[in-house]
């Protein structure tokens, strides 16, 4: 642990905190259809899309219509991405002439990017042509992020509206999210990345002669445009296999900071959007405070674990302390240029959100550090989370918290003026239970079947961690990997596709049902018996509920993996 | 594995999501006469 490391973590945290109000306010104006500074540029395009698609922007949908539109839209996108991959050999813009992607891998990748997960069982630079990367992967990064934002905004409308049969128009929300929120930020970030040295070209791989006289192929392509939205969308699917550890994806300290900021910026800003739309900005800050406490605990835990290093190396007399020549700590699998602090922060940010981009290999983190990464994802994407999905995940836990508090004080629970009744609690339970069901059920299945065990790169608790991490990452729509697991097999391609599908759509549907149910209700005025939900007491209570639910659900599984491995590592045994 | 099987899985997945939405809708629309009690 160094002062430099903490200062860099503080710099990132302050950058996010400063972005919350301006971006949150801007997003409110976008989804209220008010004039924005980009209206003159994108307004004609927006109206052109509505006319072309036959959309009446004034016609709103009930929650079921909204959900069915989302399912149809995502289904079409998933099908298109699958088709592009399978037809790749016939399509242009493929200077390396890659063949069609294997069917099971194509299905896994299509589900992965349509669901905003970006789990990658392939290496981009040796599998996908430029058209597939641009028209397939990059387009889905935009659309899946826009879908998440739309669902988040629909739920916020549920809280904000009174006696309304509708929650918005899905087509309008997705269009506005892409045009006014994602596109401008991604375009600006692309230019910055190009300036910092990230390639943006349609030229093919180049061959070079190395210093030893050997021949080497250097992959490149339209990287910057994909990396910008990869980060902003909390999607995280890299152009290259090494993701943001690759110098062409993340060449400098400035790009490293920018990429982390892009991952968090919309998710954090949406808490302010929530506060403003319900007319209580303080409530938005309360949600962000709960996220911030969990974020701070995660980054401190991982940084401490990684800075401590590996006791087996210490026993051999190897100096793992920080000095002018080394960052110190556990540097296995980490980029020397990022060191322990920035690797720990990046890993925290990417697992707090649903990003899954990595600048270090999570498989090589200490067991405790890797366990915290898993715990971040197991908490259901509520620590800032994915764009939109972080907000609705946190709001689901807020519903659970007021429900539990209501039981404790003997009153019908209320949250921001809406009475929380059996309907909302049932839907919340359906959404929250589908995640552990997929993670634990599929991890258990993989742990006792031949195809599941055949892909392991390590034995013992570390091997179990590889399985648990994969299904946690898939279900939480994160996409990062414990790289020791060979996931490009029919078993893992299909089971992980199932995990990602459940983790996305079997959560979104009940969330929209909650939105519809809440929107139809009257807003009740505050009274002396109303539980305050924007103060520090509720924030602590909310964090407690999240940790207790997460702990009760996943602690047994974590005990068999990272916790057991940490204990055995202290005793000198490695896996 | 064949494209037909993969496409069948995609269609089955989104069909399941659609049925799930209808199921949730059934829970949201409570039967008349089951008003919830409030303190």
XYZ file of C-alpha atoms in Angstrom:
614
model
C 0.000 0.000 0.000
C 1.534 3.267 -1.065
C 0.518 6.916 -0.833
C 0.821 7.120 -4.624
C -1.618 4.241 -4.952
C -4.193 5.782 -2.617
C -3.862 9.167 -4.362
C -4.596 7.585 -7.730
C -7.633 5.815 -6.282
C -8.769 9.120 -4.728
C -8.307 10.941 -8.067
C -10.580 8.465 -9.815
C -13.187 8.636 -7.044
C -13.263 12.452 -7.124
C -13.579 12.447 -10.936
C -16.663 10.243 -10.688
C -18.172 12.282 -7.846
C -17.780 15.502 -9.864
C -19.489 13.995 -12.907
C -22.648 12.850 -11.096
C -24.719 16.061 -11.006
C -24.011 17.410 -14.505
C -24.535 14.050 -16.205
C -27.532 13.117 -14.046
C -29.237 16.411 -14.859
C -28.469 16.046 -18.550
C -29.969 12.538 -18.652
C -33.158 13.855 -17.023
C -33.553 16.412 -19.810
C -32.926 13.727 -22.452
C -35.634 11.400 -21.140
C -38.140 14.171 -20.509
C -37.740 15.120 -24.148
C -36.526 18.605 -23.234
C -34.118 20.658 -25.318
C -30.470 19.736 -24.928
C -27.306 21.166 -26.425
C -27.197 18.218 -28.837
C -30.814 18.592 -29.965
C -29.922 20.604 -33.060
C -27.478 17.909 -34.204
C -29.357 14.753 -33.297
C -32.969 15.982 -33.348
C -33.441 15.493 -37.109
C -31.815 12.046 -36.891
C -34.083 11.078 -33.996
C -37.231 12.133 -35.832
C -35.973 10.456 -39.019
C -35.631 7.170 -37.097
C -39.190 7.476 -35.758
C -40.596 8.190 -39.216
C -38.599 5.389 -40.815
C -39.606 2.852 -38.162
C -43.215 4.042 -37.919
C -42.886 4.955 -34.240
C -45.251 7.431 -32.625
C -43.070 8.961 -29.914
C -46.106 10.276 -28.067
C -47.659 6.812 -27.718
C -46.542 5.352 -24.403
C -46.595 1.695 -23.379
C -47.721 -0.150 -20.291
C -45.029 -2.237 -18.601
C -45.939 -5.412 -20.479
C -45.854 -3.679 -23.868
C -42.545 -2.096 -22.894
C -41.146 -5.503 -21.878
C -42.365 -7.267 -25.013
C -40.853 -4.523 -27.207
C -37.569 -4.979 -25.353
C -37.647 -8.755 -25.774
C -38.404 -8.449 -29.496
C -35.702 -5.807 -29.999
C -33.048 -7.779 -28.122
C -34.100 -10.987 -29.876
C -33.616 -9.340 -33.269
C -30.230 -7.956 -32.222
C -29.096 -11.305 -30.879
C -30.200 -13.044 -34.079
C -28.407 -10.465 -36.228
C -25.148 -10.868 -34.290
C -25.388 -14.644 -34.573
C -25.953 -14.385 -38.335
C -23.022 -11.985 -38.846
C -20.670 -14.390 -37.085
C -21.893 -17.420 -38.989
C -21.669 -15.602 -42.343
C -18.320 -13.990 -41.543
C -16.438 -15.939 -44.213
C -18.661 -14.409 -46.906
C -18.613 -10.843 -45.611
C -16.207 -8.000 -46.515
C -13.795 -6.066 -44.266
C -11.982 -9.173 -43.094
C -8.339 -8.739 -44.173
C -7.280 -11.856 -42.246
C -9.991 -13.927 -43.963
C -11.284 -15.507 -40.770
C -13.798 -18.322 -41.329
C -17.306 -18.453 -39.855
C -17.400 -18.620 -36.072
C -18.329 -22.042 -34.634
C -22.091 -22.319 -34.014
C -21.987 -22.809 -30.221
C -19.388 -20.056 -29.831
C -21.460 -17.751 -32.047
C -24.522 -18.379 -29.868
C -22.545 -17.699 -26.698
C -21.111 -14.477 -28.143
C -24.495 -13.310 -29.472
C -26.193 -13.821 -26.085
C -23.178 -12.276 -24.397
C -23.254 -8.988 -26.275
C -27.033 -8.680 -26.600
C -27.289 -9.079 -22.826
C -24.547 -6.483 -22.104
C -22.318 -9.202 -20.634
C -19.432 -9.461 -23.091
C -18.224 -12.816 -21.864
C -15.686 -13.788 -24.525
C -14.853 -17.437 -25.111
C -12.767 -16.313 -28.090
C -9.743 -14.136 -28.821
C -10.967 -11.192 -30.885
C -7.819 -10.673 -32.959
C -7.749 -14.318 -34.129
C -11.483 -14.981 -34.485
C -13.466 -11.946 -35.642
C -13.152 -9.845 -38.794
C -13.533 -6.082 -38.710
C -17.137 -6.108 -39.925
C -18.106 -8.527 -37.156
C -16.313 -6.353 -34.593
C -17.929 -3.134 -35.871
C -21.411 -4.101 -37.091
C -21.818 -6.960 -34.629
C -19.991 -6.409 -31.357
C -19.836 -2.597 -31.280
C -23.452 -2.108 -32.359
C -24.684 -4.481 -29.658
C -22.563 -2.634 -27.087
C -24.565 0.507 -27.889
C -27.942 -1.209 -28.027
C -27.565 -3.379 -24.922
C -26.443 -0.360 -22.927
C -29.372 1.661 -24.253
C -31.676 -1.195 -23.232
C -30.305 -1.090 -19.669
C -30.701 2.683 -19.448
C -34.265 2.411 -20.794
C -35.244 -0.142 -18.128
C -33.656 1.970 -15.404
C -35.526 5.077 -16.566
C -38.799 3.127 -16.849
C -38.444 2.030 -13.212
C -37.691 5.587 -12.147
C -40.866 6.719 -13.937
C -42.718 4.066 -11.944
C -41.642 5.825 -8.752
C -42.126 9.325 -10.137
C -45.560 9.009 -11.750
C -48.942 8.796 -10.072
C -51.905 6.762 -11.330
C -50.217 6.232 -14.695
C -51.005 3.174 -16.828
C -47.754 3.624 -18.780
C -44.002 3.640 -18.080
C -42.741 5.247 -21.298
C -42.068 4.219 -24.890
C -39.269 1.666 -25.222
C -38.383 2.660 -28.789
C -38.099 6.333 -27.885
C -36.049 5.602 -24.756
C -33.586 3.392 -26.627
C -33.235 5.905 -29.460
C -32.608 8.790 -27.068
C -30.172 6.770 -24.957
C -28.082 5.964 -28.020
C -28.227 9.378 -29.722
C -27.987 11.776 -26.800
C -26.128 9.846 -24.101
C -23.958 7.057 -25.512
C -22.958 8.347 -28.948
C -21.591 11.787 -27.968
C -19.556 10.488 -25.031
C -18.277 7.458 -26.978
C -17.288 9.616 -29.976
C -15.369 12.036 -27.762
C -13.655 9.160 -25.932
C -12.729 7.559 -29.274
C -10.878 10.707 -30.361
C -9.049 10.828 -27.028
C -8.034 7.171 -27.325
C -6.749 7.705 -30.878
C -4.740 10.693 -29.637
C -3.219 8.465 -26.938
C -2.171 5.864 -29.494
C -5.039 3.374 -29.792
C -5.274 2.146 -33.433
C -8.267 3.019 -35.612
C -7.734 1.522 -39.029
C -9.242 -0.912 -41.495
C -5.805 -2.100 -42.612
C -4.939 -5.676 -41.761
C -2.354 -7.273 -39.527
C 1.241 -6.198 -40.139
C 4.304 -8.425 -40.024
C 7.476 -7.252 -38.307
C 10.940 -8.619 -37.650
C 11.719 -8.797 -33.942
C 15.059 -7.851 -32.350
C 15.952 -11.549 -32.280
C 15.272 -11.768 -36.014
C 12.005 -13.675 -35.668
C 8.798 -12.862 -37.513
C 5.777 -11.568 -35.622
C 2.304 -10.480 -36.668
C 0.914 -7.361 -34.997
C -2.882 -7.266 -34.934
C -4.677 -3.938 -35.275
C -7.998 -2.679 -36.602
C -10.854 -0.324 -35.725
C -9.950 -0.569 -32.041
C -10.540 2.906 -30.557
C -14.196 3.150 -31.601
C -14.916 -0.228 -30.030
C -12.990 0.431 -26.831
C -14.799 3.711 -26.153
C -18.258 2.122 -26.154
C -16.906 -1.060 -24.592
C -16.103 0.987 -21.509
C -19.002 3.434 -21.574
C -21.622 0.721 -22.019
C -20.242 -1.286 -19.076
C -20.056 -4.038 -21.644
C -16.324 -4.678 -21.482
C -15.777 -6.896 -24.517
C -12.257 -6.248 -25.777
C -11.012 -6.039 -29.347
C -7.998 -8.087 -28.253
C -7.903 -11.155 -26.052
C -5.823 -9.385 -23.399
C -8.508 -6.681 -23.181
C -7.389 -3.477 -21.442
C -4.073 -5.065 -20.465
C -3.160 -4.822 -24.189
C -1.187 -1.649 -24.981
C -3.302 -1.062 -28.100
C -6.471 -0.968 -25.988
C -5.055 0.893 -23.008
C -1.694 2.474 -23.848
C -1.164 5.126 -21.152
C -1.972 6.114 -17.587
C -4.406 8.673 -19.024
C -6.332 6.051 -21.015
C -6.379 3.795 -17.948
C -8.010 6.554 -15.898
C -10.402 7.480 -18.710
C -11.465 3.868 -19.226
C -12.298 3.432 -15.544
C -14.206 6.723 -15.500
C -16.176 5.655 -18.579
C -17.181 2.416 -16.849
C -18.688 4.221 -13.830
C -19.811 7.555 -15.204
C -23.322 6.735 -16.468
C -24.172 4.328 -13.666
C -23.212 6.902 -11.049
C -24.963 9.725 -12.918
C -28.205 7.750 -13.104
C -28.567 7.872 -9.305
C -28.821 11.653 -9.643
C -31.261 11.207 -12.532
C -33.407 9.114 -10.181
C -33.302 11.740 -7.451
C -34.239 14.572 -9.790
C -37.049 12.673 -11.510
C -38.743 11.819 -8.205
C -38.249 15.385 -7.009
C -35.853 14.459 -4.184
C -32.233 14.773 -5.255
C -31.123 13.783 -1.770
C -32.602 10.323 -2.340
C -30.305 9.890 -5.329
C -27.308 10.824 -3.203
C -28.416 8.267 -0.615
C -28.341 5.484 -3.226
C -24.941 6.683 -4.432
C -23.672 6.754 -0.850
C -24.680 3.097 -0.395
C -22.886 2.242 -3.641
C -19.880 4.297 -2.530
C -19.550 2.456 0.786
C -19.525 -0.918 -0.944
C -17.078 0.390 -3.568
C -14.716 1.738 -0.906
C -14.792 -1.530 1.024
C -14.085 -3.492 -2.174
C -11.180 -1.407 -3.426
C -9.588 -1.268 0.030
C -9.951 -5.037 0.447
C -8.525 -5.922 -2.949
C -5.694 -3.377 -2.778
C -4.729 -4.596 0.695
C -4.786 -8.243 -0.402
C -2.756 -7.599 -3.575
C -0.254 -5.259 -1.898
C 0.487 -7.921 0.697
C 1.872 -10.206 -1.984
C 2.263 -13.961 -1.941
C 3.489 -15.474 1.372
C 5.087 -18.384 -0.504
C 7.345 -15.944 -2.360
C 8.101 -14.103 0.884
C 9.149 -17.436 2.427
C 11.718 -17.787 -0.351
C 13.197 -14.442 0.618
C 11.873 -12.590 -2.439
C 11.351 -8.897 -1.796
C 7.787 -7.953 -2.730
C 7.874 -4.520 -1.162
C 7.341 -1.336 -3.192
C 10.474 0.464 -4.308
C 11.710 2.754 -7.071
C 12.109 -0.293 -9.307
C 8.882 -2.211 -8.613
C 5.302 -1.516 -7.662
C 5.412 -4.225 -5.011
C 2.835 -6.761 -3.919
C 1.419 -9.622 -5.950
C 2.486 -8.668 -9.489
C 1.706 -12.015 -11.139
C -0.670 -11.346 -14.030
C -0.445 -7.583 -13.670
C 0.963 -5.003 -16.055
C 4.141 -3.452 -14.647
C 3.026 -0.072 -15.996
C -0.200 -0.166 -13.931
C 1.154 -1.757 -10.760
C -0.823 -3.122 -7.848
C -2.926 -0.041 -7.095
C -4.281 0.625 -10.576
C -4.804 -3.087 -11.227
C -6.754 -3.390 -7.965
C -8.819 -0.287 -8.724
C -9.558 -1.387 -12.294
C -10.557 -4.857 -11.070
C -12.841 -3.321 -8.433
C -14.468 -0.950 -10.904
C -14.988 -3.637 -13.512
C -16.634 -6.074 -11.077
C -18.649 -3.414 -9.245
C -20.098 -2.512 -12.606
C -21.179 -5.061 -15.182
C -18.188 -4.165 -17.361
C -15.857 -7.141 -17.272
C -13.011 -5.299 -18.985
C -9.695 -6.179 -17.350
C -6.239 -4.598 -17.218
C -4.845 -7.509 -15.166
C -5.535 -11.221 -15.060
C -8.050 -11.881 -12.295
C -7.014 -15.550 -12.151
C -3.653 -14.408 -10.769
C -5.021 -12.226 -7.980
C -4.551 -13.488 -4.439
C -7.416 -15.783 -3.367
C -8.767 -13.046 -1.090
C -8.550 -10.438 -3.863
C -10.254 -12.803 -6.319
C -12.898 -13.585 -3.708
C -13.743 -9.888 -3.331
C -14.065 -9.627 -7.122
C -16.569 -12.484 -7.060
C -18.428 -10.975 -4.109
C -18.739 -7.672 -5.994
C -20.475 -9.466 -8.845
C -22.584 -11.644 -6.549
C -24.147 -8.553 -4.976
C -26.203 -8.324 -8.126
C -24.570 -5.407 -9.893
C -25.618 -2.815 -7.350
C -22.262 -1.099 -6.746
C -22.808 1.472 -9.511
C -23.473 -1.576 -11.644
C -24.148 -1.726 -15.350
C -25.623 1.288 -17.116
C -29.236 1.273 -15.969
C -28.994 -2.175 -14.428
C -26.986 -0.810 -11.484
C -29.760 1.645 -10.693
C -32.576 -0.854 -10.953
C -30.567 -3.440 -8.994
C -30.057 -0.962 -6.150
C -33.728 0.060 -6.253
C -34.729 -3.599 -5.903
C -32.616 -3.844 -2.753
C -34.142 -0.564 -1.530
C -37.557 -2.220 -1.879
C -36.310 -5.202 0.148
C -34.864 -2.825 2.748
C -38.082 -0.847 3.243
C -40.029 -4.120 3.294
C -37.833 -5.477 6.087
C -37.954 -2.113 7.888
C -41.757 -2.105 7.518
C -41.937 -5.515 9.158
C -39.729 -4.284 12.003
C -41.789 -1.177 12.776
C -45.176 -2.638 11.882
C -46.179 -0.313 9.050
C -46.883 -0.803 5.367
C -43.526 -0.113 3.718
C -43.163 3.006 1.597
C -40.364 4.161 -0.640
C -40.262 7.674 -2.095
C -43.992 8.080 -1.639
C -45.082 4.738 -3.075
C -46.530 2.028 -0.876
C -44.629 -1.207 -1.383
C -47.165 -4.010 -1.433
C -47.134 -7.749 -2.105
C -46.885 -7.273 -5.878
C -43.627 -5.311 -5.763
C -42.127 -7.639 -3.177
C -43.022 -10.740 -5.243
C -41.493 -9.240 -8.375
C -38.408 -8.124 -6.488
C -37.951 -11.624 -5.104
C -38.303 -13.135 -8.586
C -35.636 -10.774 -9.917
C -33.232 -11.222 -7.009
C -33.611 -15.003 -6.751
C -33.046 -15.741 -10.429
C -29.414 -14.609 -10.113
C -28.263 -17.016 -7.346
C -30.380 -19.759 -8.882
C -28.377 -19.550 -12.098
C -24.987 -18.980 -10.436
C -25.215 -21.725 -7.836
C -27.229 -24.202 -9.900
C -24.955 -24.051 -12.928
C -21.754 -23.958 -10.827
C -22.895 -27.080 -8.988
C -23.721 -28.783 -12.282
C -20.320 -27.939 -13.781
C -18.546 -29.089 -10.610
C -19.860 -32.634 -10.824
C -19.962 -33.315 -14.568
C -17.169 -34.446 -16.858
C -17.438 -31.623 -19.420
C -17.489 -29.073 -16.602
C -14.378 -30.418 -14.916
C -12.448 -31.087 -18.147
C -11.950 -27.346 -18.760
C -10.252 -26.572 -15.452
C -6.755 -25.162 -15.457
C -6.153 -25.745 -11.737
C -7.090 -28.289 -9.077
C -8.614 -27.873 -5.624
C -10.368 -24.722 -4.430
C -8.821 -22.644 -7.205
C -10.419 -24.914 -9.785
C -13.791 -24.459 -8.083
C -13.193 -20.705 -8.064
C -12.702 -20.810 -11.836
C -16.119 -22.434 -12.271
C -17.851 -20.214 -9.712
C -16.288 -17.075 -11.202
C -17.417 -18.021 -14.723
C -21.084 -18.501 -13.808
C -21.059 -15.502 -11.458
C -19.593 -13.337 -14.202
C -22.050 -14.645 -16.791
C -25.175 -14.326 -14.649
C -24.199 -10.901 -13.313
C -23.725 -9.873 -16.985
C -20.156 -8.926 -16.132
C -18.066 -10.874 -18.625
C -14.660 -10.913 -16.971
C -13.008 -14.301 -16.549
C -10.709 -16.339 -14.360
C -8.600 -17.153 -17.363
C -7.557 -20.600 -16.157
C -10.860 -22.026 -17.357
C -11.116 -23.079 -21.009
C -14.639 -21.879 -21.696
C -14.673 -22.416 -25.451
C -16.295 -25.841 -25.249
C -19.874 -26.773 -26.167
C -20.692 -27.304 -22.466
C -19.489 -23.915 -21.277
C -20.625 -22.030 -24.370
C -24.190 -23.260 -23.884
C -24.410 -23.181 -20.076
C -22.840 -19.713 -19.889
C -25.227 -18.517 -22.595
C -28.071 -19.779 -20.389
C -26.583 -18.010 -17.344
C -26.280 -14.709 -19.224
C -29.809 -15.007 -20.597
C -31.320 -15.659 -17.157
C -29.194 -12.960 -15.534
C -30.408 -10.361 -17.997
C -33.969 -11.072 -19.108
C -35.302 -12.896 -16.041
C -34.282 -9.857 -14.021
C -35.424 -7.153 -16.428
C -38.956 -8.542 -16.842
C -39.904 -8.431 -13.134
C -38.163 -5.046 -12.807
C -40.479 -3.659 -15.479
C -43.417 -5.317 -13.722
C -42.437 -3.407 -10.570
C -42.272 -0.227 -12.659
C -45.769 -0.819 -14.046
C -47.225 -1.643 -10.653
C -45.690 1.432 -9.008
C -46.641 3.805 -11.810
C -50.307 2.896 -11.366
C -50.257 3.899 -7.693
C -51.001 7.162 -5.982
C -48.129 9.009 -4.325
C -48.827 9.139 -0.595
C -47.824 12.288 1.284
C -45.136 12.071 3.932
C -46.352 11.688 7.478
C -44.855 11.373 10.934
C -44.823 7.599 10.427
C -42.933 7.660 7.127
C -39.552 5.953 7.286
C -36.923 8.463 6.101
C -35.032 6.870 3.214
C -32.573 9.610 2.293
C -30.594 9.770 5.537
C -27.511 7.986 6.777
C -29.520 5.498 8.870
C -31.314 4.148 5.804
C -28.076 4.093 3.790
C -26.442 1.924 6.463
C -29.533 -0.264 6.668
C -29.581 -0.679 2.874
C -25.905 -1.648 2.806
C -26.588 -4.110 5.611
C -29.475 -5.706 3.727
C -27.344 -6.065 0.575
C -24.474 -7.657 2.508
C -26.711 -9.987 4.519
C -28.647 -11.187 1.457
C -25.412 -11.616 -0.516
C -23.620 -13.268 2.399
C -26.395 -15.708 3.222
C -26.664 -16.700 -0.410
C -23.057 -17.009 -1.471
C -20.840 -17.442 1.603
C -20.965 -21.268 1.475
C -19.819 -21.259 -2.160
C -17.119 -18.655 -1.469
C -15.922 -20.792 1.446
C -15.273 -23.718 -0.884
C -13.339 -21.547 -3.341
C -11.397 -18.364 -2.527
C -11.696 -18.546 1.273
C -10.416 -22.146 1.423
C -7.628 -21.233 -1.013
C -6.591 -18.207 1.055
C -6.329 -20.346 4.186
C -4.310 -23.066 2.447
C -2.061 -20.433 0.823
C -1.240 -19.057 4.272
C -0.265 -22.642 5.184
C 2.072 -22.762 2.206
C -0.005 -24.816 -0.219
C -0.724 -23.454 -3.690
C -3.002 -24.696 -6.483
C -23.643 -28.124 -33.689
C -26.031 -26.989 -36.319
C -27.413 -23.523 -36.947
C -30.908 -24.948 -36.723
C -30.328 -26.076 -33.141
C -28.801 -22.736 -32.166
C -31.649 -20.777 -33.744
C -34.134 -23.050 -31.974
C -32.395 -22.240 -28.673
C -32.556 -18.493 -29.396
C -36.265 -18.673 -30.244
C -36.944 -20.868 -27.197
C -35.106 -18.418 -24.933
C -37.048 -15.372 -26.051
C -40.307 -17.341 -26.079
C -39.598 -18.268 -22.456
C -38.919 -14.621 -21.625
C -42.232 -13.653 -23.244
C -44.137 -16.300 -21.282
C -42.342 -15.137 -18.135
C -43.518 -11.584 -18.798
C -47.098 -12.817 -19.144
C -46.686 -14.771 -15.903
C -45.466 -11.655 -14.107
C -48.364 -9.695 -15.585
C -50.711 -12.229 -14.029
C -49.155 -11.565 -10.643
C -49.302 -7.787 -11.090
C -52.987 -7.848 -11.975
C -54.360 -9.171 -8.700
C -57.811 -10.759 -8.723
C -60.596 -8.354 -7.744
C -61.551 -8.565 -4.089
C -58.064 -9.226 -2.736
C -57.295 -5.686 -1.636
C -54.255 -5.528 0.558
C -54.501 -4.355 4.107
C -52.608 -1.278 5.176
C -51.776 0.009 8.619
